[in-house]
PDB file of C-alpha atoms in Angstrom:
ATOM      1  CA  UNK A 742     -13.004 -20.092  18.503  1.00  0.00           C
ATOM      2  CA  UNK A 743      -9.931 -18.324  16.902  1.00  0.00           C
ATOM      3  CA  UNK A 744     -10.714 -14.686  16.001  1.00  0.00           C
ATOM      4  CA  UNK A 745      -9.935 -13.769  12.244  1.00  0.00           C
ATOM      5  CA  UNK A 746      -9.596 -10.369  11.062  1.00  0.00           C
ATOM      6  CA  UNK A 747      -9.691  -9.155   7.619  1.00  0.00           C
ATOM      7  CA  UNK A 748      -7.321  -6.270   6.410  1.00  0.00           C
ATOM      8  CA  UNK A 749      -7.103  -4.714   3.096  1.00  0.00           C
ATOM      9  CA  UNK A 750      -3.237  -4.091   1.992  1.00  0.00           C
ATOM     10  CA  UNK A 751      -3.480  -2.221  -1.341  1.00  0.00           C
ATOM     11  CA  UNK A 752      -6.078   0.307  -1.682  1.00  0.00           C
ATOM     12  CA  UNK A 753      -6.291   3.634  -3.608  1.00  0.00           C
ATOM     13  CA  UNK A 754      -8.749   6.486  -3.598  1.00  0.00           C
ATOM     14  CA  UNK A 755     -10.002   9.164  -6.045  1.00  0.00           C
ATOM     15  CA  UNK A 756      -9.144  11.919  -3.976  1.00  0.00           C
ATOM     16  CA  UNK A 757      -5.239  11.095  -4.054  1.00  0.00           C
ATOM     17  CA  UNK A 758      -4.325   8.681  -6.559  1.00  0.00           C
ATOM     18  CA  UNK A 759      -5.025   9.543 -10.456  1.00  0.00           C
ATOM     19  CA  UNK A 760      -5.925   6.326 -11.380  1.00  0.00           C
ATOM     20  CA  UNK A 761      -8.509   6.034  -8.753  1.00  0.00           C
ATOM     21  CA  UNK A 762     -11.855   6.143  -9.809  1.00  0.00           C
ATOM     22  CA  UNK A 763     -14.028   5.684  -6.232  1.00  0.00           C
ATOM     23  CA  UNK A 764     -14.159   8.257  -3.614  1.00  0.00           C
ATOM     24  CA  UNK A 765     -12.925   7.330  -0.122  1.00  0.00           C
ATOM     25  CA  UNK A 766     -16.210   7.556   1.539  1.00  0.00           C
ATOM     26  CA  UNK A 767     -18.002   5.317  -0.941  1.00  0.00           C
ATOM     27  CA  UNK A 768     -15.187   2.729  -0.648  1.00  0.00           C
ATOM     28  CA  UNK A 769     -15.220   2.789   2.993  1.00  0.00           C
ATOM     29  CA  UNK A 770     -18.970   1.689   3.181  1.00  0.00           C
ATOM     30  CA  UNK A 771     -18.212  -0.930   0.736  1.00  0.00           C
ATOM     31  CA  UNK A 772     -15.382  -2.569   2.639  1.00  0.00           C
ATOM     32  CA  UNK A 773     -17.723  -2.108   5.985  1.00  0.00           C
ATOM     33  CA  UNK A 774     -20.222  -4.084   4.162  1.00  0.00           C
ATOM     34  CA  UNK A 775     -17.715  -6.544   3.052  1.00  0.00           C
ATOM     35  CA  UNK A 776     -16.803  -7.448   6.788  1.00  0.00           C
ATOM     36  CA  UNK A 777     -13.252  -6.048   6.639  1.00  0.00           C
ATOM     37  CA  UNK A 778     -11.839  -4.866  10.005  1.00  0.00           C
ATOM     38  CA  UNK A 779      -9.016  -2.330   8.413  1.00  0.00           C
ATOM     39  CA  UNK A 780      -8.155  -0.728   5.432  1.00  0.00           C
ATOM     40  CA  UNK A 781      -4.479   0.319   4.847  1.00  0.00           C
ATOM     41  CA  UNK A 782      -4.699   3.319   2.430  1.00  0.00           C
ATOM     42  CA  UNK A 783      -1.870   2.934  -0.121  1.00  0.00           C
ATOM     43  CA  UNK A 784      -2.319   5.938  -2.453  1.00  0.00           C
ATOM     44  CA  UNK A 785       0.523   6.555  -5.017  1.00  0.00           C
ATOM     45  CA  UNK A 786       3.272   8.965  -3.960  1.00  0.00           C
ATOM     46  CA  UNK A 787       5.055  10.084  -6.897  1.00  0.00           C
ATOM     47  CA  UNK A 788       5.606  13.010  -9.129  1.00  0.00           C
ATOM     48  CA  UNK A 789       2.651  11.700 -11.204  1.00  0.00           C
ATOM     49  CA  UNK A 790       0.307  12.277  -7.922  1.00  0.00           C
ATOM     50  CA  UNK A 791       0.522  15.849  -8.903  1.00  0.00           C
ATOM     51  CA  UNK A 792       0.092  15.895 -12.442  1.00  0.00           C
ATOM     52  CA  UNK A 793      -3.185  18.246 -12.115  1.00  0.00           C
ATOM     53  CA  UNK A 794      -1.070  20.674 -10.203  1.00  0.00           C
ATOM     54  CA  UNK A 795       1.989  23.033 -10.780  1.00  0.00           C
ATOM     55  CA  UNK A 796       4.412  20.503  -9.207  1.00  0.00           C
ATOM     56  CA  UNK A 797       7.315  23.088  -9.121  1.00  0.00           C
ATOM     57  CA  UNK A 798       5.081  25.659  -7.280  1.00  0.00           C
ATOM     58  CA  UNK A 799       4.309  23.375  -4.453  1.00  0.00           C
ATOM     59  CA  UNK A 800       6.484  23.214  -1.402  1.00  0.00           C
ATOM     60  CA  UNK A 801       6.971  19.756   0.281  1.00  0.00           C
ATOM     61  CA  UNK A 802       4.228  20.506   2.946  1.00  0.00           C
ATOM     62  CA  UNK A 803       1.659  21.144   0.087  1.00  0.00           C
ATOM     63  CA  UNK A 804       2.660  17.885  -1.629  1.00  0.00           C
ATOM     64  CA  UNK A 805       2.171  15.924   1.850  1.00  0.00           C
ATOM     65  CA  UNK A 806      -1.393  17.642   2.166  1.00  0.00           C
ATOM     66  CA  UNK A 807      -2.382  16.539  -1.045  1.00  0.00           C
ATOM     67  CA  UNK A 808      -1.177  13.005  -0.734  1.00  0.00           C
ATOM     68  CA  UNK A 809      -3.035  12.718   2.558  1.00  0.00           C
ATOM     69  CA  UNK A 810      -6.295  13.846   1.202  1.00  0.00           C
ATOM     70  CA  UNK A 811      -7.494  10.362   0.664  1.00  0.00           C
ATOM     71  CA  UNK A 812      -6.470   8.914   3.695  1.00  0.00           C
ATOM     72  CA  UNK A 813      -8.073  11.523   5.537  1.00  0.00           C
ATOM     73  CA  UNK A 814     -11.304  11.283   3.854  1.00  0.00           C
ATOM     74  CA  UNK A 815     -11.371   7.567   4.229  1.00  0.00           C
ATOM     75  CA  UNK A 816     -10.578   8.163   8.326  1.00  0.00           C
ATOM     76  CA  UNK A 817     -13.436  10.782   8.479  1.00  0.00           C
ATOM     77  CA  UNK A 818     -15.864   8.707   6.420  1.00  0.00           C
ATOM     78  CA  UNK A 819     -15.136   5.706   8.802  1.00  0.00           C
ATOM     79  CA  UNK A 820     -15.843   7.459  11.947  1.00  0.00           C
ATOM     80  CA  UNK A 821     -14.293   4.721  14.345  1.00  0.00           C
ATOM     81  CA  UNK A 822     -16.491   1.944  12.257  1.00  0.00           C
ATOM     82  CA  UNK A 823     -13.559   0.474  10.474  1.00  0.00           C
ATOM     83  CA  UNK A 824      -9.804   0.879  11.233  1.00  0.00           C
ATOM     84  CA  UNK A 825      -8.080   3.317   8.677  1.00  0.00           C
ATOM     85  CA  UNK A 826      -3.927   3.088   8.380  1.00  0.00           C
ATOM     86  CA  UNK A 827      -1.876   5.282   6.646  1.00  0.00           C
ATOM     87  CA  UNK A 828       0.474   3.663   3.957  1.00  0.00           C
ATOM     88  CA  UNK A 829       1.753   4.415   0.288  1.00  0.00           C
ATOM     89  CA  UNK A 830       2.743   2.998  -3.026  1.00  0.00           C
ATOM     90  CA  UNK A 831       5.966   4.823  -3.426  1.00  0.00           C
ATOM     91  CA  UNK A 832       7.384   5.196  -6.878  1.00  0.00           C
ATOM     92  CA  UNK A 833      10.954   7.154  -6.993  1.00  0.00           C
ATOM     93  CA  UNK A 834      11.472   9.982  -9.862  1.00  0.00           C
ATOM     94  CA  UNK A 835      14.107   8.014 -11.673  1.00  0.00           C
ATOM     95  CA  UNK A 836      13.892   6.606 -15.110  1.00  0.00           C
ATOM     96  CA  UNK A 837      16.047   3.797 -14.168  1.00  0.00           C
ATOM     97  CA  UNK A 838      13.613   2.282 -11.397  1.00  0.00           C
ATOM     98  CA  UNK A 839       9.801   2.112 -12.697  1.00  0.00           C
ATOM     99  CA  UNK A 840       8.845   0.126  -9.816  1.00  0.00           C
ATOM    100  CA  UNK A 841       6.056   0.759  -7.190  1.00  0.00           C
ATOM    101  CA  UNK A 842       6.775  -0.192  -3.520  1.00  0.00           C
ATOM    102  CA  UNK A 843       4.150  -0.551  -0.850  1.00  0.00           C
ATOM    103  CA  UNK A 844       5.342   0.807   2.302  1.00  0.00           C
ATOM    104  CA  UNK A 845       3.693   0.003   5.626  1.00  0.00           C
ATOM    105  CA  UNK A 846       4.119   1.878   9.034  1.00  0.00           C
ATOM    106  CA  UNK A 847       3.925   5.196   7.643  1.00  0.00           C
ATOM    107  CA  UNK A 848       3.209   8.293   9.818  1.00  0.00           C
ATOM    108  CA  UNK A 849       2.185  11.537   8.558  1.00  0.00           C
ATOM    109  CA  UNK A 850       5.512  12.973  10.743  1.00  0.00           C
ATOM    110  CA  UNK A 851       7.463  10.619   8.744  1.00  0.00           C
ATOM    111  CA  UNK A 852       6.195  12.157   5.402  1.00  0.00           C
ATOM    112  CA  UNK A 853       6.496  15.486   6.492  1.00  0.00           C
ATOM    113  CA  UNK A 854      10.123  15.422   8.010  1.00  0.00           C
ATOM    114  CA  UNK A 855      11.551  13.482   4.778  1.00  0.00           C
ATOM    115  CA  UNK A 856      11.569  16.083   2.016  1.00  0.00           C
ATOM    116  CA  UNK A 857      13.819  14.107  -0.327  1.00  0.00           C
ATOM    117  CA  UNK A 858      11.600  10.784  -0.557  1.00  0.00           C
ATOM    118  CA  UNK A 859      10.849  11.090  -4.119  1.00  0.00           C
ATOM    119  CA  UNK A 860      14.437  11.874  -5.121  1.00  0.00           C
ATOM    120  CA  UNK A 861      15.611   8.922  -3.555  1.00  0.00           C
ATOM    121  CA  UNK A 862      16.378   5.211  -4.867  1.00  0.00           C
ATOM    122  CA  UNK A 863      15.626   1.919  -3.385  1.00  0.00           C
ATOM    123  CA  UNK A 864      18.865   1.413  -1.924  1.00  0.00           C
ATOM    124  CA  UNK A 865      18.871   4.916   0.064  1.00  0.00           C
ATOM    125  CA  UNK A 866      15.095   4.533   1.146  1.00  0.00           C
ATOM    126  CA  UNK A 867      15.464   1.205   2.241  1.00  0.00           C
ATOM    127  CA  UNK A 868      18.069   2.468   4.567  1.00  0.00           C
ATOM    128  CA  UNK A 869      15.778   5.350   5.777  1.00  0.00           C
ATOM    129  CA  UNK A 870      12.877   3.065   5.894  1.00  0.00           C
ATOM    130  CA  UNK A 871      14.624   0.529   8.326  1.00  0.00           C
ATOM    131  CA  UNK A 872      15.936   3.280  10.495  1.00  0.00           C
ATOM    132  CA  UNK A 873      12.332   4.430  11.058  1.00  0.00           C
ATOM    133  CA  UNK A 874      10.870   0.902  11.317  1.00  0.00           C
ATOM    134  CA  UNK A 875       9.076   0.873   8.300  1.00  0.00           C
ATOM    135  CA  UNK A 876       8.452  -2.184   5.910  1.00  0.00           C
ATOM    136  CA  UNK A 877       8.762  -2.252   1.969  1.00  0.00           C
ATOM    137  CA  UNK A 878       7.113  -4.930  -0.224  1.00  0.00           C
ATOM    138  CA  UNK A 879       7.673  -4.397  -3.732  1.00  0.00           C
ATOM    139  CA  UNK A 880       4.132  -3.873  -5.350  1.00  0.00           C
ATOM    140  CA  UNK A 881       2.844  -6.404  -8.425  1.00  0.00           C
ATOM    141  CA  UNK A 882       6.751  -7.200  -9.082  1.00  0.00           C
ATOM    142  CA  UNK A 883       6.110  -9.412 -12.350  1.00  0.00           C
ATOM    143  CA  UNK A 884       3.444  -7.024 -13.827  1.00  0.00           C
ATOM    144  CA  UNK A 885       4.621  -5.894 -17.266  1.00  0.00           C
ATOM    145  CA  UNK A 886       6.952  -2.931 -17.027  1.00  0.00           C
ATOM    146  CA  UNK A 887       8.452  -3.741 -13.714  1.00  0.00           C
ATOM    147  CA  UNK A 888      12.067  -4.361 -12.850  1.00  0.00           C
ATOM    148  CA  UNK A 889      13.332  -6.925 -10.488  1.00  0.00           C
ATOM    149  CA  UNK A 890      14.770  -5.320  -7.243  1.00  0.00           C
ATOM    150  CA  UNK A 891      17.627  -6.492  -5.248  1.00  0.00           C
ATOM    151  CA  UNK A 892      15.915  -8.546  -2.607  1.00  0.00           C
ATOM    152  CA  UNK A 893      18.290  -7.125   0.156  1.00  0.00           C
ATOM    153  CA  UNK A 894      16.336  -3.714  -0.062  1.00  0.00           C
ATOM    154  CA  UNK A 895      12.902  -5.389   0.474  1.00  0.00           C
ATOM    155  CA  UNK A 896      11.009  -7.112   3.420  1.00  0.00           C
ATOM    156  CA  UNK A 897       8.863  -8.696   1.148  1.00  0.00           C
ATOM    157  CA  UNK A 898       6.789  -8.735  -2.286  1.00  0.00           C
ATOM    158  CA  UNK A 899       2.972  -8.514  -3.304  1.00  0.00           C
ATOM    159  CA  UNK A 900       2.169 -12.076  -4.133  1.00  0.00           C
ATOM    160  CA  UNK A 901      -1.339 -11.782  -4.971  1.00  0.00           C
ATOM    161  CA  UNK A 902      -2.396  -8.661  -6.679  1.00  0.00           C
ATOM    162  CA  UNK A 903      -6.123  -8.544  -7.727  1.00  0.00           C
ATOM    163  CA  UNK A 904      -6.306  -5.463  -9.905  1.00  0.00           C
ATOM    164  CA  UNK A 905      -8.956  -6.273 -12.416  1.00  0.00           C
ATOM    165  CA  UNK A 906      -7.018  -4.314 -15.291  1.00  0.00           C
ATOM    166  CA  UNK A 907      -3.745  -6.034 -14.887  1.00  0.00           C
ATOM    167  CA  UNK A 908      -2.220  -9.449 -15.077  1.00  0.00           C
ATOM    168  CA  UNK A 909       0.465  -9.338 -12.250  1.00  0.00           C
ATOM    169  CA  UNK A 910       1.703 -12.843 -12.994  1.00  0.00           C
ATOM    170  CA  UNK A 911       1.185 -13.472  -9.136  1.00  0.00           C
ATOM    171  CA  UNK A 912       2.343 -17.279  -9.574  1.00  0.00           C
ATOM    172  CA  UNK A 913       5.643 -16.157 -10.669  1.00  0.00           C
ATOM    173  CA  UNK A 914       5.806 -13.599  -7.585  1.00  0.00           C
ATOM    174  CA  UNK A 915       4.791 -16.341  -5.139  1.00  0.00           C
ATOM    175  CA  UNK A 916       7.616 -18.874  -6.499  1.00  0.00           C
ATOM    176  CA  UNK A 917      10.134 -15.620  -6.508  1.00  0.00           C
ATOM    177  CA  UNK A 918       9.305 -15.028  -2.514  1.00  0.00           C
ATOM    178  CA  UNK A 919       9.502 -18.563  -1.665  1.00  0.00           C
ATOM    179  CA  UNK A 920      13.001 -18.963  -3.824  1.00  0.00           C
ATOM    180  CA  UNK A 921      14.664 -15.527  -1.859  1.00  0.00           C
ATOM    181  CA  UNK A 922      12.669 -16.083   1.495  1.00  0.00           C
ATOM    182  CA  UNK A 923      10.669 -12.961   1.097  1.00  0.00           C
ATOM    183  CA  UNK A 924       7.744 -12.286   3.233  1.00  0.00           C
ATOM    184  CA  UNK A 925       4.401 -12.237   0.873  1.00  0.00           C
ATOM    185  CA  UNK A 926       1.294  -9.999   1.223  1.00  0.00           C
ATOM    186  CA  UNK A 927      -2.019  -9.819  -0.827  1.00  0.00           C
ATOM    187  CA  UNK A 928      -4.224  -7.183  -1.883  1.00  0.00           C
ATOM    188  CA  UNK A 929      -6.787  -6.018  -3.952  1.00  0.00           C
ATOM    189  CA  UNK A 930      -5.201  -3.031  -5.723  1.00  0.00           C
ATOM    190  CA  UNK A 931      -8.466  -1.388  -5.503  1.00  0.00           C
ATOM    191  CA  UNK A 932      -9.183   1.390  -7.645  1.00  0.00           C
ATOM    192  CA  UNK A 933     -12.721   1.228  -8.926  1.00  0.00           C
ATOM    193  CA  UNK A 934     -16.268  -0.176  -8.119  1.00  0.00           C
ATOM    194  CA  UNK A 935     -16.345  -3.921  -8.397  1.00  0.00           C
ATOM    195  CA  UNK A 936     -12.384  -4.219  -7.350  1.00  0.00           C
ATOM    196  CA  UNK A 937     -13.226  -3.735  -3.775  1.00  0.00           C
ATOM    197  CA  UNK A 938     -12.545  -6.761  -1.387  1.00  0.00           C
ATOM    198  CA  UNK A 939     -10.551  -9.208  -3.656  1.00  0.00           C
ATOM    199  CA  UNK A 940      -7.771  -9.821  -1.548  1.00  0.00           C
ATOM    200  CA  UNK A 941      -6.121  -9.019   1.918  1.00  0.00           C
ATOM    201  CA  UNK A 942      -4.531 -10.716   4.961  1.00  0.00           C
ATOM    202  CA  UNK A 943      -6.112 -12.473   7.454  1.00  0.00           C
ATOM    203  CA  UNK A 944      -4.843 -12.206  11.066  1.00  0.00           C
ATOM    204  CA  UNK A 945      -5.701 -13.513  14.690  1.00  0.00           C
ATOM    205  CA  UNK A 946      -5.336 -10.132  16.109  1.00  0.00           C
ATOM    206  CA  UNK A 947      -7.231  -6.970  14.750  1.00  0.00           C
ATOM    207  CA  UNK A 948      -4.858  -4.372  13.096  1.00  0.00           C
ATOM    208  CA  UNK A 949      -5.974  -1.233  14.723  1.00  0.00           C
ATOM    209  CA  UNK A 950      -2.585   0.476  14.356  1.00  0.00           C
ATOM    210  CA  UNK A 951       0.712   0.818  12.319  1.00  0.00           C
ATOM    211  CA  UNK A 952       2.480  -0.646  15.244  1.00  0.00           C
ATOM    212  CA  UNK A 953       0.087  -3.851  15.254  1.00  0.00           C
ATOM    213  CA  UNK A 954       0.395  -3.987  11.766  1.00  0.00           C
ATOM    214  CA  UNK A 955       3.990  -4.074  11.434  1.00  0.00           C
ATOM    215  CA  UNK A 956       4.265  -6.707  14.385  1.00  0.00           C
ATOM    216  CA  UNK A 957       1.980  -8.885  12.515  1.00  0.00           C
ATOM    217  CA  UNK A 958       3.692  -8.583   9.244  1.00  0.00           C
ATOM    218  CA  UNK A 959       7.270  -8.850  10.486  1.00  0.00           C
ATOM    219  CA  UNK A 960       6.257 -12.279  12.685  1.00  0.00           C
ATOM    220  CA  UNK A 961       4.127 -13.580   9.680  1.00  0.00           C
ATOM    221  CA  UNK A 962       1.338 -14.015  11.889  1.00  0.00           C
ATOM    222  CA  UNK A 963      -1.402 -13.930   9.006  1.00  0.00           C
ATOM    223  CA  UNK A 964      -2.651 -15.845   6.166  1.00  0.00           C
ATOM    224  CA  UNK A 965      -3.272 -14.470   2.580  1.00  0.00           C
ATOM    225  CA  UNK A 966      -6.763 -13.850   1.809  1.00  0.00           C
ATOM    226  CA  UNK A 967      -8.162 -14.035  -1.961  1.00  0.00           C
ATOM    227  CA  UNK A 968     -11.747 -13.921  -2.941  1.00  0.00           C
ATOM    228  CA  UNK A 969     -12.885 -16.749  -4.933  1.00  0.00           C
ATOM    229  CA  UNK A 970     -14.691 -15.712  -7.980  1.00  0.00           C
TER     230      UNK A 970
END
């Protein structure tokens, strides 16, 4: 029998993401009950993350601490019962790029060492990500308000986004990925109760670390999972 492991690739917490409505601990319990093996916490990392704070009074380490609140809460709640990995949904502080980018393989040290992340653009960040072995997938690329990104800066795109409040035109995203040879991913884009466990990836190897996640993505050693409603 081939083992199958289920991973959530797009998830937000109330502690960090302003759009998040479900506390990390409650989310973790729900995903355990649904049979997931791994959650990649991809809280929003943008200037909007700090709208409840005095942004200019925060130093970079303060900003990283705030960003990590959801991830740390999820990890504490999991207590080893489910794998919790750090990712992010990055948006640059730029009027010309309204896009969201799912970044995988992120470590806390990377965030703390790169103080200009939010002031970069997809070109400069792509170079930095590749230098550090990270992978970039444009989130919901055909949702209203997004812009086409030059595929040379991406590893892949999210072709199945199951956010219950948006139409992400997943069918178009899938065709786009096939046209340009982009890797595909799927995620619930979880924000609130009722939006958990709707999508993800199924792998033959349990994803217990960012290294295994990156290997799995790079080798496309997975299938997309979408819950039938």
